[in-house]
Coordinates of C-alpha atoms and ligand atoms in Angstrom, one line a residue:
M1 CA 8.5 129.1 42.5
S2 CA 8.8 125.5 41.4
K3 CA 12.2 124.1 40.7
P4 CA 13.2 123.2 37.1
T5 CA 13.1 119.4 36.4
L6 CA 16.1 117.2 35.8
V7 CA 16.2 113.6 34.7
S8 CA 18.9 111.0 34.4
G9 CA 19.5 107.2 34.6
I10 CA 22.1 104.6 34.9
Q11 CA 21.8 101.1 33.5
P12 CA 22.0 98.1 35.9
T13 CA 24.8 96.3 34.0
G14 CA 27.4 96.2 36.8
K15 CA 29.3 98.0 39.4
L16 CA 29.7 101.8 39.0
H17 CA 33.2 103.1 38.2
I18 CA 34.9 106.4 38.8
G19 CA 34.0 107.4 35.1
N20 CA 30.3 107.0 36.0
Y21 CA 30.9 108.9 39.2
L22 CA 32.9 111.9 37.8
G23 CA 30.9 112.1 34.6
A24 CA 27.4 111.7 36.0
L25 CA 26.7 110.6 39.6
K26 CA 28.7 113.4 41.2
N27 CA 26.5 115.9 39.3
F28 CA 23.4 114.0 40.3
I29 CA 24.3 114.6 44.0
Q30 CA 25.3 118.2 43.6
L31 CA 22.1 119.1 41.6
Q32 CA 19.6 117.4 43.8
N33 CA 19.0 120.5 46.0
D34 CA 18.4 122.8 43.1
Y35 CA 16.2 120.8 40.8
E36 CA 13.1 118.5 40.9
C37 CA 15.1 115.3 40.2
Y38 CA 14.1 112.0 38.7
Y39 CA 16.9 109.5 39.0
F40 CA 16.3 106.0 37.9
I41 CA 17.8 102.6 37.2
A42 CA 17.5 102.1 33.4
T43 CA 16.4 98.5 33.5
Y44 CA 14.6 98.4 30.1
H45 CA 17.7 99.9 28.4
S46 CA 19.9 97.3 30.0
L47 CA 17.8 94.5 28.4
T48 CA 19.2 95.5 24.9
A49 CA 22.5 93.9 25.8
G50 CA 20.9 90.5 26.6
H51 CA 20.7 89.5 30.2
D52 CA 20.5 86.7 32.7
P53 CA 17.1 86.7 34.6
K54 CA 18.9 85.2 37.6
T55 CA 21.1 88.2 38.2
K56 CA 19.1 91.2 37.0
R57 CA 17.4 91.9 40.3
D58 CA 20.8 91.8 42.0
L59 CA 22.2 94.3 39.5
I60 CA 19.3 96.6 40.1
F61 CA 19.8 96.4 43.8
N62 CA 23.5 97.1 43.5
V63 CA 23.0 100.3 41.4
A64 CA 20.4 101.4 44.0
L65 CA 23.1 100.9 46.7
D66 CA 25.6 102.9 44.7
Y67 CA 23.2 105.8 44.2
L68 CA 22.3 105.9 47.9
A69 CA 25.8 105.3 49.3
A70 CA 27.2 108.1 47.1
G71 CA 24.8 110.6 48.6
I72 CA 21.5 110.6 46.6
D73 CA 18.9 111.6 49.2
P74 CA 15.6 109.7 48.5
S75 CA 13.7 112.4 50.6
K76 CA 14.7 115.0 48.0
V77 CA 14.5 113.1 44.7
A78 CA 12.5 110.4 43.1
L79 CA 14.8 107.4 42.9
F80 CA 13.2 104.5 41.1
N81 CA 13.5 101.4 38.9
Q82 CA 12.4 102.3 35.3
A83 CA 10.4 99.1 35.2
D84 CA 8.2 100.3 38.1
A85 CA 7.2 103.4 36.1
P86 CA 6.6 101.8 32.7
E87 CA 4.7 104.7 31.0
C88 CA 8.0 105.6 29.4
T89 CA 7.7 102.6 27.1
E90 CA 4.2 103.8 26.0
L91 CA 5.6 107.3 25.1
A92 CA 8.5 105.7 23.4
W93 CA 6.0 104.0 21.0
I94 CA 4.5 107.3 20.1
F95 CA 8.0 108.7 19.5
N96 CA 8.9 105.7 17.4
C97 CA 6.2 106.7 15.0
L98 CA 7.9 110.1 14.6
T99 CA 11.6 109.0 14.4
P100 CA 13.3 108.2 11.1
I101 CA 15.3 104.9 11.3
A102 CA 18.2 106.7 9.6
E103 CA 18.5 109.0 12.7
L104 CA 18.9 106.0 14.9
E105 CA 21.3 104.2 12.6
R106 CA 23.8 107.1 12.8
M107 CA 24.0 107.1 16.6
T108 CA 27.6 106.4 17.7
Q109 CA 26.6 104.2 20.6
F110 CA 24.5 102.0 18.3
K111 CA 27.3 101.7 15.8
D112 CA 29.8 100.8 18.6
K113 CA 27.6 98.4 20.3
S114 CA 26.4 96.6 17.2
A115 CA 30.1 96.3 16.0
K116 CA 31.0 94.8 19.3
N117 CA 28.1 92.4 19.4
A118 CA 27.3 91.6 15.8
K119 CA 25.3 88.5 16.9
N120 CA 22.7 90.4 18.9
I121 CA 21.7 93.6 17.0
N122 CA 18.2 93.7 18.3
I123 CA 15.5 96.3 17.6
G124 CA 15.9 97.5 21.2
L125 CA 19.5 98.4 20.7
L126 CA 18.5 100.6 17.7
D127 CA 15.5 102.0 19.5
Y128 CA 17.4 102.7 22.8
P129 CA 17.7 106.5 22.3
V130 CA 14.0 106.8 21.6
L131 CA 13.2 105.1 25.0
Q132 CA 15.8 107.5 26.5
A133 CA 14.0 110.5 24.9
A134 CA 10.7 109.2 26.5
D135 CA 12.4 108.9 29.9
I136 CA 13.5 112.5 29.7
L137 CA 10.4 114.0 28.2
I138 CA 7.8 112.1 30.2
Y139 CA 8.9 114.1 33.3
R140 CA 9.1 117.3 31.2
A141 CA 12.9 117.6 32.0
E142 CA 14.8 120.8 31.2
K143 CA 18.2 119.4 32.1
V144 CA 19.9 116.0 31.8
P145 CA 23.2 115.4 33.6
V146 CA 25.2 112.8 31.7
G147 CA 28.7 111.9 30.5
E148 CA 29.9 113.1 27.1
D149 CA 29.0 109.8 25.4
Q150 CA 25.3 110.4 26.1
V151 CA 25.2 114.0 24.6
Q152 CA 24.2 112.7 21.2
H153 CA 21.2 111.0 22.7
V154 CA 20.1 114.2 24.4
E155 CA 20.5 116.0 21.1
L156 CA 18.2 113.4 19.5
T157 CA 15.8 113.9 22.4
R158 CA 15.7 117.6 21.5
N159 CA 14.9 116.7 17.9
I160 CA 12.2 114.3 19.0
A161 CA 10.6 117.0 21.1
R162 CA 10.7 119.3 18.1
W163 CA 9.3 116.7 15.7
F164 CA 6.4 116.1 18.2
N165 CA 5.7 119.8 18.6
N166 CA 5.8 120.4 14.8
T167 CA 3.4 117.6 14.2
Y168 CA 1.0 117.9 17.1
G169 CA 1.5 121.5 18.4
Q170 CA 3.8 122.9 21.1
Y171 CA 4.0 120.6 24.1
F172 CA 7.6 119.5 25.0
K173 CA 10.5 121.7 26.1
Q174 CA 13.8 120.9 24.6
P175 CA 16.1 119.6 27.3
E176 CA 19.8 120.3 27.6
P177 CA 22.6 118.1 28.8
I178 CA 24.7 119.1 31.9
L179 CA 28.3 117.9 31.7
T180 CA 30.9 117.8 34.4
K181 CA 34.4 119.1 33.9
A182 CA 35.6 115.5 33.7
K183 CA 33.0 114.5 31.1
R184 CA 35.1 111.7 29.7
I185 CA 37.3 109.6 32.0
M186 CA 39.8 107.4 30.2
S187 CA 40.7 103.7 31.0
I188 CA 43.4 103.2 33.6
I189 CA 45.4 100.7 31.5
D190 CA 44.5 102.0 28.1
P191 CA 44.1 105.8 28.2
T192 CA 43.2 105.9 24.5
K193 CA 39.8 104.3 25.4
K194 CA 37.0 105.6 27.6
M195 CA 36.7 103.9 31.0
S196 CA 34.0 101.4 30.5
K197 CA 33.1 98.1 32.3
S198 CA 32.5 96.6 28.8
Y199 CA 36.3 96.6 28.3
G200 CA 36.9 94.6 31.5
D201 CA 37.6 95.1 35.2
N202 CA 41.2 96.1 34.8
H203 CA 40.2 99.2 32.8
C204 CA 38.0 100.5 35.6
I205 CA 38.3 101.6 39.2
Y206 CA 35.0 100.7 40.9
L207 CA 33.6 102.8 43.7
T208 CA 33.5 99.6 45.8
D209 CA 37.1 98.7 45.1
E210 CA 39.1 98.3 48.4
P211 CA 42.4 100.3 48.8
D212 CA 44.7 97.4 47.9
V213 CA 42.6 96.7 44.7
I214 CA 42.8 100.4 43.7
L215 CA 46.6 100.4 44.2
N216 CA 47.1 97.2 42.2
K217 CA 45.0 98.6 39.3
I218 CA 46.8 102.0 39.3
K219 CA 50.2 100.3 39.4
K220 CA 49.5 98.8 36.0
A221 CA 48.7 102.2 34.4
P222 CA 51.2 103.2 31.6
T223 CA 53.1 106.4 32.4
G224 CA 56.0 108.4 30.9
T225 CA 57.4 111.8 30.1
G226 CA 57.8 113.1 26.5
T227 CA 61.1 114.7 25.4
E228 CA 59.6 118.2 26.0
G229 CA 59.0 117.4 29.7
T230 CA 55.3 116.8 29.0
P231 CA 53.3 113.9 30.4
T232 CA 52.2 111.0 28.1
H233 CA 48.5 110.3 27.8
G234 CA 48.7 107.7 30.7
A235 CA 50.5 110.1 33.0
A236 CA 48.2 113.0 32.1
N237 CA 45.2 110.7 32.9
L238 CA 46.6 110.0 36.4
L239 CA 47.3 113.7 37.1
M240 CA 43.7 114.6 36.0
L241 CA 42.3 112.0 38.4
L242 CA 44.4 113.4 41.2
E243 CA 43.0 116.8 40.6
E244 CA 39.4 115.5 40.2
F245 CA 39.6 113.8 43.6
G246 CA 40.8 117.0 45.3
A247 CA 44.6 116.6 45.6
T248 CA 45.3 119.7 43.5
E249 CA 48.4 120.7 45.4
E250 CA 50.0 117.3 45.0
A251 CA 49.1 117.3 41.3
A252 CA 50.8 120.7 40.9
I253 CA 54.0 119.4 42.5
F254 CA 54.0 116.2 40.3
K255 CA 53.5 118.4 37.2
K256 CA 56.6 120.4 38.1
D257 CA 58.5 117.2 38.7
I258 CA 57.4 116.0 35.2
K259 CA 58.6 119.2 33.7
N260 CA 62.0 118.9 35.5
K261 CA 62.1 115.2 34.7
T262 CA 62.6 114.3 38.3
I263 CA 59.2 112.6 38.6
K264 CA 58.9 109.2 40.4
Y265 CA 55.8 107.7 38.8
S266 CA 55.6 105.0 41.5
K267 CA 55.1 107.9 44.0
L268 CA 52.4 109.5 41.9
K269 CA 50.6 106.2 41.7
T270 CA 50.7 105.6 45.5
V271 CA 49.5 109.1 46.2
L272 CA 46.7 108.7 43.7
A273 CA 45.6 105.3 45.0
K274 CA 45.5 106.7 48.5
T275 CA 43.5 109.8 47.4
I276 CA 40.9 107.7 45.6
S277 CA 40.7 105.2 48.5
N278 CA 40.2 108.0 51.0
Y279 CA 37.6 109.8 48.8
F280 CA 35.4 106.7 48.8
A281 CA 36.1 105.4 52.3
D282 CA 32.7 106.8 53.6
F283 CA 31.0 105.5 50.5
R284 CA 32.3 101.9 51.1
K285 CA 31.2 102.1 54.8
K286 CA 27.8 103.4 54.0
R287 CA 27.2 100.9 51.2
K288 CA 28.1 97.9 53.5
E289 CA 25.6 99.2 56.0
L290 CA 22.8 99.7 53.4
E291 CA 23.5 96.3 51.9
K292 CA 22.3 94.7 55.2
N293 CA 18.8 96.0 54.7
P294 CA 17.5 95.0 51.3
D295 CA 13.8 95.7 52.2
Y296 CA 14.7 99.3 53.0
I297 CA 16.3 99.7 49.6
W298 CA 13.5 98.1 47.6
N299 CA 11.0 100.2 49.6
I300 CA 12.9 103.4 48.6
L301 CA 12.6 102.4 44.9
K302 CA 8.9 101.6 45.3
Q303 CA 8.3 105.0 46.9
G304 CA 10.4 106.7 44.2
A305 CA 8.2 105.2 41.5
E306 CA 5.1 106.4 43.4
K307 CA 6.4 109.9 43.2
A308 CA 7.3 109.6 39.5
R309 CA 4.2 107.9 38.1
P310 CA 1.6 110.6 38.6
I311 CA 3.8 112.9 36.5
A312 CA 4.3 110.2 33.8
E313 CA 0.6 109.4 33.8
R314 CA -0.4 113.0 33.4
T315 CA 2.1 113.5 30.4
M316 CA 0.7 110.3 28.8
R317 CA -2.9 111.6 29.2
E318 CA -2.0 115.0 27.7
V319 CA 0.0 113.4 24.9
K320 CA -2.9 111.1 24.0
E321 CA -5.2 114.0 23.9
K322 CA -2.8 116.0 21.8
I323 CA -2.4 113.3 19.2
G324 CA -6.1 112.6 19.1
I325 CA -6.4 109.1 20.5
L326 CA -8.2 109.9 23.7
Ligands
ADP1 P1 29.4 102.2 30.9 O1 29.9 102.9 29.7 O2 30.5 101.8 31.9 O3 28.5 101.0 30.5 P2 27.0 103.6 31.5 O4 26.6 103.5 30.0 O5 26.1 102.8 32.4 O6 28.5 103.2 31.7 O7 27.0 105.1 31.9 C1 26.2 105.7 33.0 C2 26.6 107.2 33.0 O8 28.0 107.4 33.2 C3 26.2 108.0 31.7 O9 25.8 109.3 32.0 C4 27.6 108.0 31.0 O10 27.7 109.1 30.1 C5 28.5 108.2 32.2 N1 29.9 107.6 31.9 C6 30.1 106.3 31.6 N2 31.4 106.1 31.3 C7 32.0 107.4 31.5 C8 33.4 107.8 31.4 N3 34.4 107.0 31.1 N4 33.6 109.2 31.6 C9 32.6 110.0 32.0 N5 31.3 109.6 32.1 C10 31.0 108.3 31.8
LIG2 N1 21.6 105.8 28.1 C1 22.1 106.1 29.4 C2 23.5 105.4 29.7 O1 23.8 104.5 29.0 C3 21.1 105.7 30.5 C4 19.8 106.4 30.4 C5 18.6 105.8 30.0 C6 19.6 107.8 30.6 N2 17.7 106.7 30.0 C7 18.2 108.0 30.3 C8 20.4 108.8 30.9 C9 17.6 109.2 30.4 C10 19.8 110.1 30.9 C11 18.4 110.3 30.7 O2 24.2 105.8 30.5

């Protein structure tokens, strides 16, 4: 029996952080054996934020390195650059003609990004979730592993599939998001905000950060214990990370110490920094190796696009037939 299909992407806008890892990439790796996976670098989506043509290729290369060093196996999945499988933009146009503008205007990410960048509210930013729906549906995905912030876009994708089916007859399945337990990781220095590179480097721990950098960032995290012997947001955030990276026994001891008010937060921070550094030690090593061989990386992306394109082309042919333009 053929495996169910799964699709997800990450934008080439900078280094991946532990929020991207715990919320999305970790699932990509775990799920690659059980699904037919299409993982891509969302280059076209990233253009909505404005970009420097001199650095884009480098950003694409770096996300590819992150995917591969973290354990994505190109022999099992199609790993590719969205720009090498451009049929998604064609499907997005067809979806554009079925999607009410008001549905896009109410998207949380659109509202946040346009508030942050009032000088560059381009059509791409508004249309972003329609292209995302095309990415997902062109490969006929059933599942979409993402962090919590992307769930609204997957819901819109389900609506677009429904609008298409209602208009032209049953064709697309309605895909569902897959979330990790840690679906929303908070910033290290401001635990009221989601960890995001758009807030700045000090908010994020990058997968490439060396042990001393990780420790210095964690040292700046706010901590504290409430009067009831409960951890503050900042302290709870650090404990959660400790558990997520596998140090559950240590986390249980620190929790007891917090309750008894005997906790030494400096110790919690050192243990957490060491836990994260060790967790990504192999990643850092593998990434440095892969980085030495750019041709190998670009070749993997090209081969990934070759796997993906026949599926995308077939969907486009069937869609065009269905809507009566072929
Ligand atoms: P950023 O917000 O840092 O720009 P992206 O938008 O490129 O990150 O997100 C790539 C993937 O990582 C998406 O699936 C997204 O939902 C997930 N993700 C991003 N930030 C977090 C976070 N803080 N916690 C959990 N998942 C996250
Ligand atoms: N919008 C996603 C993000 O910001 C990236 C993305 C583009 C994506 N196309 C997708 C994720 C399709 C899942 C499926 O992280």
